[in-house]
Coordinates of N, CA, C and O in Angstrom, one line a residue:
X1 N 158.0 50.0 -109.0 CA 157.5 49.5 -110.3 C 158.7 48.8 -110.9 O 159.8 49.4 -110.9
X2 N 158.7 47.7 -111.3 CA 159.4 46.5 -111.9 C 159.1 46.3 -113.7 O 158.0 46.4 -114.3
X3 N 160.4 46.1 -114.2 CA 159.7 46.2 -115.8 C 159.5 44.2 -115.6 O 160.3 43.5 -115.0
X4 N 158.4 43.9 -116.2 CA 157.7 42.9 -116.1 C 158.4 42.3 -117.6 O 159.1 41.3 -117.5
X5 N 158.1 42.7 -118.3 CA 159.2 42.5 -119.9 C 159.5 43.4 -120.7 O 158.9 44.4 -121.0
X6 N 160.8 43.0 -121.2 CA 161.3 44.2 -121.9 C 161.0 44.3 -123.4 O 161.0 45.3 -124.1
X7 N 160.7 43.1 -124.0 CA 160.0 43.4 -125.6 C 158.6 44.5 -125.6 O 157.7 44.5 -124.7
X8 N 158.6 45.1 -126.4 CA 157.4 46.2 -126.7 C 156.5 45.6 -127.2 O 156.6 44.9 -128.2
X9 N 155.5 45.8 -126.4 CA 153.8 45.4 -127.3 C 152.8 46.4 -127.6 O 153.1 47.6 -127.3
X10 N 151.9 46.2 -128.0 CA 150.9 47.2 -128.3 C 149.9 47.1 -127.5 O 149.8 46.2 -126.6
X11 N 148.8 48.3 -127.8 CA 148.0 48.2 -126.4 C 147.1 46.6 -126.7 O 147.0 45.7 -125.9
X12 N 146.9 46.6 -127.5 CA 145.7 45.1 -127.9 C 146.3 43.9 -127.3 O 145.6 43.1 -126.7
X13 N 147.6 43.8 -127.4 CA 148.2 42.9 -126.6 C 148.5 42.9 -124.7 O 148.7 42.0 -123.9
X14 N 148.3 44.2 -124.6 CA 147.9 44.8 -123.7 C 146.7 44.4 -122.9 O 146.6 43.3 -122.3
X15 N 145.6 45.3 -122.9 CA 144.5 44.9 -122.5 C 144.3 43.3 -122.6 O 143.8 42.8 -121.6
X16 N 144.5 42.3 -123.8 CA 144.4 41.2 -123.4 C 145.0 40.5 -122.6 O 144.2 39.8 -122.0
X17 N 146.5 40.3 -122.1 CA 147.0 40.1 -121.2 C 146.6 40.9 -119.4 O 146.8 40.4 -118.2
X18 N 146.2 42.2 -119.9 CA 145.5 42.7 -118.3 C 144.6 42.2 -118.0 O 144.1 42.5 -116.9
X19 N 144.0 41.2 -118.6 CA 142.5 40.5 -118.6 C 142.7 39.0 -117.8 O 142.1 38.4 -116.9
X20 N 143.7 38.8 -118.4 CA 144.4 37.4 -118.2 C 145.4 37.3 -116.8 O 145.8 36.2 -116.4
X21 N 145.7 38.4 -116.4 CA 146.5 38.6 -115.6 C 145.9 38.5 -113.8 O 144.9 38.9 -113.3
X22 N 147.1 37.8 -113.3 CA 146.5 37.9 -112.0 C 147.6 38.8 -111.5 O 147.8 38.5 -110.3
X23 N 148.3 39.8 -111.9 CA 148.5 40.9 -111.1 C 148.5 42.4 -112.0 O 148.3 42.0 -113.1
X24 N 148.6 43.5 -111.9 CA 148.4 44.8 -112.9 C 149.5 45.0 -113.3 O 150.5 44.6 -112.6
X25 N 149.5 45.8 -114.7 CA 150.5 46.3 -115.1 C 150.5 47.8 -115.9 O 149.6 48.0 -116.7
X26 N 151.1 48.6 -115.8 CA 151.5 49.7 -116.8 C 151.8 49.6 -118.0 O 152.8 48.9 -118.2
X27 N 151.1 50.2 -119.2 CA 152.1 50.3 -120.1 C 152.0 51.4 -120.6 O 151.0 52.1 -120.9
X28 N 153.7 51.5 -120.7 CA 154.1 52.9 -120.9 C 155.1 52.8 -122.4 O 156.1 52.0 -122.5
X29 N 154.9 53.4 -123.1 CA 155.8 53.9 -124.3 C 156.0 52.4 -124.5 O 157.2 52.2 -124.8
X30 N 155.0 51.1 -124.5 CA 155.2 50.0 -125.3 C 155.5 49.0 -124.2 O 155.4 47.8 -124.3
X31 N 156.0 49.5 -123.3 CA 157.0 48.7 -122.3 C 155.8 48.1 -121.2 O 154.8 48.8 -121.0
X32 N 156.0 46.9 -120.8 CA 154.8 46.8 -119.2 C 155.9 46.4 -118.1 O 156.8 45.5 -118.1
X33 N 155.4 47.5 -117.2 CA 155.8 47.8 -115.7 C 154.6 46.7 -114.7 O 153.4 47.0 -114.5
X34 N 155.2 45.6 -114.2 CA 154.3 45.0 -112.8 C 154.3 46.3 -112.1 O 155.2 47.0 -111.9
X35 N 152.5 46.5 -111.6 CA 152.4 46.9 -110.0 C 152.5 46.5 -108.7 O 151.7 45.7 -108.2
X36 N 153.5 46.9 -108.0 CA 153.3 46.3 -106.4 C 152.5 46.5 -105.4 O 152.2 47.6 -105.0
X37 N 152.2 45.5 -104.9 CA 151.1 45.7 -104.1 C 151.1 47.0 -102.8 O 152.2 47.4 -102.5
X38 N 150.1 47.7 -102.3 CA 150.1 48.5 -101.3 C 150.1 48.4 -100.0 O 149.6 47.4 -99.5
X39 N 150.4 49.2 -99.2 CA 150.1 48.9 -98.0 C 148.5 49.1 -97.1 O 147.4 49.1 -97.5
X40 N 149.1 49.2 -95.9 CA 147.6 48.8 -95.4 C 147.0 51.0 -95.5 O 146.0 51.5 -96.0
X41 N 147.9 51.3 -94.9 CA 148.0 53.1 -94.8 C 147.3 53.6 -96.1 O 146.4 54.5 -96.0
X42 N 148.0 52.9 -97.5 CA 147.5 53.4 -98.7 C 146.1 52.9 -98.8 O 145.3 53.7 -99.1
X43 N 145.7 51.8 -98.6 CA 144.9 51.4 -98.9 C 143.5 52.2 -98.1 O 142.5 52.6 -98.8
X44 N 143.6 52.3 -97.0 CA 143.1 53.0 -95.7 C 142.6 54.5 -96.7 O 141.4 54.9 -96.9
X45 N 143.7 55.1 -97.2 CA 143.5 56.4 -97.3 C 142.9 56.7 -99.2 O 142.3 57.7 -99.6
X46 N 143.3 55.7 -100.0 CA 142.5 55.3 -101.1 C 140.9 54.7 -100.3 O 139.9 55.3 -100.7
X47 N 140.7 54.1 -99.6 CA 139.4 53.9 -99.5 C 138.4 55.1 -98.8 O 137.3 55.2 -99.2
X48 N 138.9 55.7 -98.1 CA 138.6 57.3 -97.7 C 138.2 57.9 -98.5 O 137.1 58.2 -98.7
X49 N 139.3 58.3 -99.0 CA 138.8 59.6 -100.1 C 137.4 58.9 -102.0 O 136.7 59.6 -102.7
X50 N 137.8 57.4 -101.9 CA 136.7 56.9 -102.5 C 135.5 56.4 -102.1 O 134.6 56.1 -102.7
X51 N 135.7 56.4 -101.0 CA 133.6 56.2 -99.6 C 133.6 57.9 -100.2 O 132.8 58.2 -101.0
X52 N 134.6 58.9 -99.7 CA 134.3 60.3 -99.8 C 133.2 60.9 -101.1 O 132.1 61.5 -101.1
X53 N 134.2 60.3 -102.3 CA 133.7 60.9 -103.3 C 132.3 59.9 -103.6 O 131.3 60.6 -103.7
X54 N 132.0 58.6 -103.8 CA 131.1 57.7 -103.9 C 129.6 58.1 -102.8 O 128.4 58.0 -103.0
X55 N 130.4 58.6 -101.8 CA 128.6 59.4 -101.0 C 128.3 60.5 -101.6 O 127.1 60.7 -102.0
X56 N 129.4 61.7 -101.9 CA 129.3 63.0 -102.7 C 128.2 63.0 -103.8 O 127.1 63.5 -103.9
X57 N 129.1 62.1 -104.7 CA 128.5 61.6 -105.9 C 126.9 60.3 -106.7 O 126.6 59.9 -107.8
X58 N 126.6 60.1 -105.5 CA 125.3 59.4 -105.7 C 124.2 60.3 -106.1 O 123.9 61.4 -105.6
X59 N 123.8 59.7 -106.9 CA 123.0 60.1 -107.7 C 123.3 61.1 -108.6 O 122.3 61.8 -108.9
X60 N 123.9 61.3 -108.8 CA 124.8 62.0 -109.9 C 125.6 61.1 -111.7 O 125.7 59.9 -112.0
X61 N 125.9 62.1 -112.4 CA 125.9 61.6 -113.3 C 127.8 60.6 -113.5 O 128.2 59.7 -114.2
X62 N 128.5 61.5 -112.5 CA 129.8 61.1 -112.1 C 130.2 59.8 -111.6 O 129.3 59.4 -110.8
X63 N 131.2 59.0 -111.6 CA 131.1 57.5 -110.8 C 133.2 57.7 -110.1 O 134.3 57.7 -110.7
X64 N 133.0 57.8 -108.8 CA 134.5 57.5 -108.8 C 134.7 56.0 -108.8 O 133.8 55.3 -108.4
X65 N 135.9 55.6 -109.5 CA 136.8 54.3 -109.3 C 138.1 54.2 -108.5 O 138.9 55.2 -108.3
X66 N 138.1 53.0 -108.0 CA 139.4 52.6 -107.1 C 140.4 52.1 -108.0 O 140.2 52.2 -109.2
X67 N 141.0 51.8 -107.7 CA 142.7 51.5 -108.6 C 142.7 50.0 -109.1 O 143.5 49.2 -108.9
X68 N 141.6 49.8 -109.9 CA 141.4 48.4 -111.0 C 141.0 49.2 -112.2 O 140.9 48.6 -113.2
X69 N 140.7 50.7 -112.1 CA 140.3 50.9 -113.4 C 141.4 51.7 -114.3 O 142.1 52.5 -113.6
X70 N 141.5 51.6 -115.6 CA 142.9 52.1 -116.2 C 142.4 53.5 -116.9 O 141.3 53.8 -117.2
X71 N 143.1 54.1 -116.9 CA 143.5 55.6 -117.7 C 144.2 55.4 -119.2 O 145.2 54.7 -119.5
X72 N 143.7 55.9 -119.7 CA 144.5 55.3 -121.1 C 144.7 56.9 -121.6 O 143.8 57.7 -121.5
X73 N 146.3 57.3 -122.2 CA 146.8 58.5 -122.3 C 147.5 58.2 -123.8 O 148.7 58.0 -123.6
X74 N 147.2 58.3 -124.8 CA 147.3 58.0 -126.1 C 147.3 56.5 -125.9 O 146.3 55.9 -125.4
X75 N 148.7 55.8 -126.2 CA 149.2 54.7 -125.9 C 149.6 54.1 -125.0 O 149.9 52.9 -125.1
X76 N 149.5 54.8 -123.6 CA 150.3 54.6 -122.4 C 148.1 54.1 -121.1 O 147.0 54.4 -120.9
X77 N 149.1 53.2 -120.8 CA 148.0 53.0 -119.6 C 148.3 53.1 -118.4 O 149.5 52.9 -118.3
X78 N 147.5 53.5 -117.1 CA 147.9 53.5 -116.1 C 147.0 53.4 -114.9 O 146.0 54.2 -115.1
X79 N 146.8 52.7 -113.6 CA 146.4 53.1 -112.8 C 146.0 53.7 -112.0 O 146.6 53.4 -110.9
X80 N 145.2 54.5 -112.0 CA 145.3 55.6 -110.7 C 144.5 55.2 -109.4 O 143.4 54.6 -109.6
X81 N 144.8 55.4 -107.8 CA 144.6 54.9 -106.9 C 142.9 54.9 -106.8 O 142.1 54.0 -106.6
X82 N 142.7 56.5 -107.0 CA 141.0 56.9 -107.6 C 141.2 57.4 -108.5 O 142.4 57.5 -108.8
X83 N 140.0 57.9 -109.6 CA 139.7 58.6 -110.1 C 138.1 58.9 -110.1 O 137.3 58.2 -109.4
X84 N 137.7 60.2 -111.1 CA 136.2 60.0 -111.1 C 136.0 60.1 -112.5 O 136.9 60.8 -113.0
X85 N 135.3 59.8 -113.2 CA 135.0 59.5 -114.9 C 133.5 60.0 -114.9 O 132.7 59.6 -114.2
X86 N 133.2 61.3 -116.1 CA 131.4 61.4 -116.2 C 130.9 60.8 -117.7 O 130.0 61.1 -118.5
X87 N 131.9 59.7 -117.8 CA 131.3 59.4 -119.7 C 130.7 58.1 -119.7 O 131.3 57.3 -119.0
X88 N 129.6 57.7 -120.2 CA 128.8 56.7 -120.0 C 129.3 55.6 -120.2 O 130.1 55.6 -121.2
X89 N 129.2 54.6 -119.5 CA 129.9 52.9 -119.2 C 129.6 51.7 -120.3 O 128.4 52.0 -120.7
X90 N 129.7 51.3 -120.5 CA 129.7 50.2 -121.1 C 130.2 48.6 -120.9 O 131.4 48.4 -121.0
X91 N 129.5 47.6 -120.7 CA 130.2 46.4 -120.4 C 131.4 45.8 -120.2 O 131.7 44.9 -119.4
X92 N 132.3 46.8 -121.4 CA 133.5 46.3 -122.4 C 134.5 47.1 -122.3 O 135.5 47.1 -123.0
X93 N 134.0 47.9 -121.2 CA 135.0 49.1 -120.7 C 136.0 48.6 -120.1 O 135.4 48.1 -119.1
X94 N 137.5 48.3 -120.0 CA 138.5 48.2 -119.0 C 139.5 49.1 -118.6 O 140.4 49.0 -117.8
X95 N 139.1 50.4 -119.8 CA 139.9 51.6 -119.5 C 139.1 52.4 -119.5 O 138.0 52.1 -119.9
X96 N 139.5 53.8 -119.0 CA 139.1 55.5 -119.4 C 139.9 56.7 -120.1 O 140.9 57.2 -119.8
X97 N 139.4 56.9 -120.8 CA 140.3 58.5 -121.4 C 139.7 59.3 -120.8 O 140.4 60.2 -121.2
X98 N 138.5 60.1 -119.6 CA 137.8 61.2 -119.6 C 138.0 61.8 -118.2 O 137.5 62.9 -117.8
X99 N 138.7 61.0 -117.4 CA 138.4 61.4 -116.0 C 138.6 63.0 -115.5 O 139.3 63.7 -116.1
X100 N 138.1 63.6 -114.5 CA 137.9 65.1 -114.4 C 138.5 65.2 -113.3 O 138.6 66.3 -112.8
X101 N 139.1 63.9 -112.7 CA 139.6 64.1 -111.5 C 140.9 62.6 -111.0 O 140.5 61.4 -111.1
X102 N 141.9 62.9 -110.7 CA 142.9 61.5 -110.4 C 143.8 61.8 -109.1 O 144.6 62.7 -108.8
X103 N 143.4 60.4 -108.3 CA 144.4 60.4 -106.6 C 145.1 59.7 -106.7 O 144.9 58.5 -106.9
X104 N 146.4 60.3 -106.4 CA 147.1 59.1 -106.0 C 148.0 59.1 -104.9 O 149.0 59.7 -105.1
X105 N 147.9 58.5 -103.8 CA 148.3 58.2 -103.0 C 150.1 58.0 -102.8 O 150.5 57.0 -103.4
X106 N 150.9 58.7 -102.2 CA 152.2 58.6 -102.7 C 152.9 57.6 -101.5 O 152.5 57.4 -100.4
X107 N 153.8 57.1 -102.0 CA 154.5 56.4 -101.0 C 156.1 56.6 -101.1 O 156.5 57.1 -102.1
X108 N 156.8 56.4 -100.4 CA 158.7 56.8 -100.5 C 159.1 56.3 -101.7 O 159.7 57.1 -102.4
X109 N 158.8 55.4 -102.1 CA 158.9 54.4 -103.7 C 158.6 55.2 -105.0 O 159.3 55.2 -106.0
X110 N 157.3 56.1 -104.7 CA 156.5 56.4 -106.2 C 156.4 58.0 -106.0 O 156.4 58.6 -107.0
X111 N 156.4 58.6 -104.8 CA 156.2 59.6 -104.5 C 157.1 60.9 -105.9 O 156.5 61.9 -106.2
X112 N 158.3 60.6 -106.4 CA 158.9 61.5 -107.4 C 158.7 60.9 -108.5 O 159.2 61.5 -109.4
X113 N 158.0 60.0 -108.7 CA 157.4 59.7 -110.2 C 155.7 60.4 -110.3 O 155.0 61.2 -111.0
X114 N 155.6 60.0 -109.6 CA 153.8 60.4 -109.2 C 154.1 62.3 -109.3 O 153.3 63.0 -109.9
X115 N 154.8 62.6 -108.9 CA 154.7 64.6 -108.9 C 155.8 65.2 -109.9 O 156.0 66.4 -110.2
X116 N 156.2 64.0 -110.4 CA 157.1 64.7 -112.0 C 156.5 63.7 -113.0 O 155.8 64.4 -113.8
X117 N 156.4 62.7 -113.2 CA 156.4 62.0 -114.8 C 154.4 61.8 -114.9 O 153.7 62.3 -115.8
X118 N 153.9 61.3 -114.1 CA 152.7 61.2 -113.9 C 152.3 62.3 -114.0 O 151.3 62.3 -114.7
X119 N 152.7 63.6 -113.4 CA 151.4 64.8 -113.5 C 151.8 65.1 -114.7 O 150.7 65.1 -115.3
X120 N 152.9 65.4 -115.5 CA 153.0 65.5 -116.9 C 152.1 64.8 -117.6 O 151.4 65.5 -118.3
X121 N 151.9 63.5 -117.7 CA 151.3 62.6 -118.2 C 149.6 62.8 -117.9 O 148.7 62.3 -118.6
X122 N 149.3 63.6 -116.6 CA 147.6 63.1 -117.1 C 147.1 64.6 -117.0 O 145.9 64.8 -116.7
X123 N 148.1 65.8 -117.3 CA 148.1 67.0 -117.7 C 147.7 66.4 -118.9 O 146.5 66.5 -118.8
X124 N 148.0 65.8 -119.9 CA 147.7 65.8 -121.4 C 145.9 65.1 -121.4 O 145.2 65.1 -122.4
X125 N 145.6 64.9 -120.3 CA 144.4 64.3 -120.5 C 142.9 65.6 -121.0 O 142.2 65.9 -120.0
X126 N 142.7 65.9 -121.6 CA 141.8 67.5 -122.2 C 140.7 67.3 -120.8 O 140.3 68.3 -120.4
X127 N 140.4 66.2 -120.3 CA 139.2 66.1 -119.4 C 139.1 66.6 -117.7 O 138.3 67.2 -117.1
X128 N 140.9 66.0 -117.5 CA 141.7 66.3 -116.3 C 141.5 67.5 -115.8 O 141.9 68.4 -116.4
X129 N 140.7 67.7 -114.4 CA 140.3 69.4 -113.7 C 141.2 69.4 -112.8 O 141.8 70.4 -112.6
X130 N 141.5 68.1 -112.0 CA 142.2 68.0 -110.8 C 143.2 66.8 -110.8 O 142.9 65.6 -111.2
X131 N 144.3 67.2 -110.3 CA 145.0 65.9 -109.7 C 145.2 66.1 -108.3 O 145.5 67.2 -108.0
X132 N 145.1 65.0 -107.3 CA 145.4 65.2 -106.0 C 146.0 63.9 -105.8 O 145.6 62.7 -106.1
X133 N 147.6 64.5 -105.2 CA 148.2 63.8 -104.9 C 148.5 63.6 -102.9 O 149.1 64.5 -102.3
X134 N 148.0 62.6 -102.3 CA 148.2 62.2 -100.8 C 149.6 61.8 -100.1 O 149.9 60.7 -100.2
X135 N 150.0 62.1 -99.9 CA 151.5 61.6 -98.5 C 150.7 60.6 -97.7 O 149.8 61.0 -97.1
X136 N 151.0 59.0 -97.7 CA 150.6 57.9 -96.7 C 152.2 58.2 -95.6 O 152.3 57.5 -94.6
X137 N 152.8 58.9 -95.8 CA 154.2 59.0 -94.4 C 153.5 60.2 -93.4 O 153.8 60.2 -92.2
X138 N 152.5 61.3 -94.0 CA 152.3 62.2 -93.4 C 151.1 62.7 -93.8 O 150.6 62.3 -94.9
X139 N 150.6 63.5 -92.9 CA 149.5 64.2 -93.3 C 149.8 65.4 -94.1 O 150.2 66.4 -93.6
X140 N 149.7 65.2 -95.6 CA 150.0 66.3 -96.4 C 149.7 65.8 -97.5 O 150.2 64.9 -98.1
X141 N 148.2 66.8 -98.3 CA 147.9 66.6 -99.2 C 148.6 67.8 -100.4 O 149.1 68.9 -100.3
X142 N 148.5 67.3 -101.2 CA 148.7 68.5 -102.6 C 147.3 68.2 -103.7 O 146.7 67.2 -104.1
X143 N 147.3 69.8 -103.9 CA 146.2 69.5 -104.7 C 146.5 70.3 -106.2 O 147.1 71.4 -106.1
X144 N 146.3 69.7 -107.7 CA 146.8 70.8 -108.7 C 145.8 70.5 -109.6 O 145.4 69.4 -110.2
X145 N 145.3 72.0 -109.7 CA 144.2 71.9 -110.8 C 144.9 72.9 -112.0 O 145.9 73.5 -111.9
X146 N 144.0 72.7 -113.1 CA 143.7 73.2 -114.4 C 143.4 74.8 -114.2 O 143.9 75.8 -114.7
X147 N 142.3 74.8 -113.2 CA 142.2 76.3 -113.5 C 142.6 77.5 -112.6 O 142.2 78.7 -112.5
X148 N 143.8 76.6 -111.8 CA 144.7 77.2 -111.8 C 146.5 76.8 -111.9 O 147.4 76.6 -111.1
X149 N 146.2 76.9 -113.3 CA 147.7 76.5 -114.3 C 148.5 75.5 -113.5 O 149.8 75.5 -113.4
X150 N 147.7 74.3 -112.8 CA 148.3 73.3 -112.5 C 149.5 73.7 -111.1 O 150.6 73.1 -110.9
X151 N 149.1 74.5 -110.4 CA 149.8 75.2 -109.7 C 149.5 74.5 -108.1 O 148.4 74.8 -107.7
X152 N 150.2 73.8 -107.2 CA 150.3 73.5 -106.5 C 149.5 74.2 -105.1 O 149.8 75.4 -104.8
X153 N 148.6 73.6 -104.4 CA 147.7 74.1 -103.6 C 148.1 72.8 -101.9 O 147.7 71.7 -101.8
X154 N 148.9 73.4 -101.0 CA 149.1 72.1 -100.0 C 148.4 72.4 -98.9 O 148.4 73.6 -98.6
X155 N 147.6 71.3 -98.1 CA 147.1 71.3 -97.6 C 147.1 70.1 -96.0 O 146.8 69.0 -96.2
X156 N 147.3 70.3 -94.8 CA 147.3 69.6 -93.5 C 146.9 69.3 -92.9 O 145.7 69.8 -93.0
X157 N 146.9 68.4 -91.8 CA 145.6 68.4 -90.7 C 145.2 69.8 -90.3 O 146.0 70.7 -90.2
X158 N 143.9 69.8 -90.1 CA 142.9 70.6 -89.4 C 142.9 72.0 -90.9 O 142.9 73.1 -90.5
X159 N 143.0 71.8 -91.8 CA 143.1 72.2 -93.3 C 141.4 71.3 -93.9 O 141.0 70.2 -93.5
X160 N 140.8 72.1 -94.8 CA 139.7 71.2 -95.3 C 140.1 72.1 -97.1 O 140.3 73.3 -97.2
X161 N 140.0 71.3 -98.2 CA 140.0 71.5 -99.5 C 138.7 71.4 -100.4 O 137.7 70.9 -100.0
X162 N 139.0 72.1 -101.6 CA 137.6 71.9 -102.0 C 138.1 71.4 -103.6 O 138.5 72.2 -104.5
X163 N 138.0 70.1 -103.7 CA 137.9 69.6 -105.0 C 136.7 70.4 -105.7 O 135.6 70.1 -105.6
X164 N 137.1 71.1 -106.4 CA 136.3 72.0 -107.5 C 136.3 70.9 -108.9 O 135.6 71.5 -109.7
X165 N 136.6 69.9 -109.3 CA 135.7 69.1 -110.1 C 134.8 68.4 -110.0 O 134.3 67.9 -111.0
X166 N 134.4 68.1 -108.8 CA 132.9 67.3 -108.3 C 132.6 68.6 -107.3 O 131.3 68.6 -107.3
X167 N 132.8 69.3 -106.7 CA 132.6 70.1 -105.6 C 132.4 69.8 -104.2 O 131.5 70.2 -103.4
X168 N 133.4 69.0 -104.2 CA 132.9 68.2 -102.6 C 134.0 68.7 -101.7 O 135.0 68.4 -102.3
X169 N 134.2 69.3 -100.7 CA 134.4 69.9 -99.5 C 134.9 68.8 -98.7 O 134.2 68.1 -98.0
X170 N 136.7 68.7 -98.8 CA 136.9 67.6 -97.9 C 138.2 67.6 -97.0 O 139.3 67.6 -97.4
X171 N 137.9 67.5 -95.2 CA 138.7 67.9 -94.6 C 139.9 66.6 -94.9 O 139.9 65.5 -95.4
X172 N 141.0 67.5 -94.2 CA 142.3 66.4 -94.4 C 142.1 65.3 -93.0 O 142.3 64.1 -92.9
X173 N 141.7 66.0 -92.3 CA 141.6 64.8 -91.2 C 140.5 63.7 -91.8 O 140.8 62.5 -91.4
X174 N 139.5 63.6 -92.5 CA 139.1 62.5 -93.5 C 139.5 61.9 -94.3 O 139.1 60.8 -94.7
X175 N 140.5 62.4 -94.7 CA 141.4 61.9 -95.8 C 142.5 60.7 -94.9 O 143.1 59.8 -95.5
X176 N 142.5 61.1 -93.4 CA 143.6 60.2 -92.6 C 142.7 59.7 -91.8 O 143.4 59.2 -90.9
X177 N 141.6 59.4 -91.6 CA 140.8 58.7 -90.7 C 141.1 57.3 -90.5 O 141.3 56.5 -91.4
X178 N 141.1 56.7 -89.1 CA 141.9 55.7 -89.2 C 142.8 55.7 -89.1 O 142.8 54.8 -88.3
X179 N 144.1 56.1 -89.2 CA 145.1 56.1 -89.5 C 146.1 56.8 -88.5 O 146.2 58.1 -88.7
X180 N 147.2 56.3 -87.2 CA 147.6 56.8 -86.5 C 149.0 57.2 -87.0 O 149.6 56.4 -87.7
X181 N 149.5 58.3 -86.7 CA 150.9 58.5 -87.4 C 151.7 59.0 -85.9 O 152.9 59.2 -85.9

């Protein structure tokens, strides 16, 4: 992540510039961070676990999103690779405050921001049941939920987990499908 500019803005200047923008940005504590693009691995394994939860979840009242939709945490915005949101949509929606569930896919770059400043950050979210965080270097998921005190749950190939905020039952070798290591 790249600070994109160093003058502080607010979110209104914000979202209109995310609108306008032909690449993503963060903002955090006023500041906007460019996103860098992903690789093919992340991408692979963000699309997985969102076919995952999108078959789970049909016809249900839940919708997962892929990493164009924002999280909004008082002031601060952010992308997450997935999430899943159950609060009714609206045209004019370009963010979320409610999601019950957030993936993000780690890479050598993001991987110690993503499991210290990030889980801090969508701990504060009252809606947040689960965060699962993926390894694209290895087969190694982490899973941390709410009800239990955010407490680190890891999981490997030939390992299957059970996201307890949609209740979908999902092996790790799905989570790497595709993907030769």
């Amino acid at each position: 992540m790249t600070i994109a500019n160093k003058h502080r803005i607010d979110e209104q200047e914000y979202i209109k510039g995310e609108l306008n923008s032909t690449i993503k940005h963060e903002l955090i504590e006023g500041e906007v961070f460019a996103m860098v693009g992903a690789s093919a691995v992340h991408n692979v394994i963000s699309g997985n676990i969102f076919t995952a939860l999108s078959n789970h979840l049909k016809g249900k009242p839940c919708r997962p999103f892929m990493n164009d939709m924002k999280v909004r945490i008082a002031e601060n915005f952010y992308y997450p690779d997935v999430l899943v949101d159950c609060s009714k949509l609206s045209p004019n929606m370009y963010f979320l405050e409610t999601p019950i569930l957030i993936v993000e896919v780690l890479s050598a770059s993001t991987k110690s921001y993503d499991k210290t400043f990030k889980l801090q950050q969508y701990q504060l979210i009252p809606t947040l049941q689960e965060y699962l965080m993926v390894d694209q270097d290895r087969q190694w998921v982490e899973l941390r939920s709410r009800l239990d005190d955010w407490q680190p749950q890891y999981y490997e190939m030939g390992d299957e987990l059970i996201v307890q905020a949609v209740g979908l039952k999902l092996a790790v070798a799905d989570v790497y499908d595709g993907i030769d290591f």
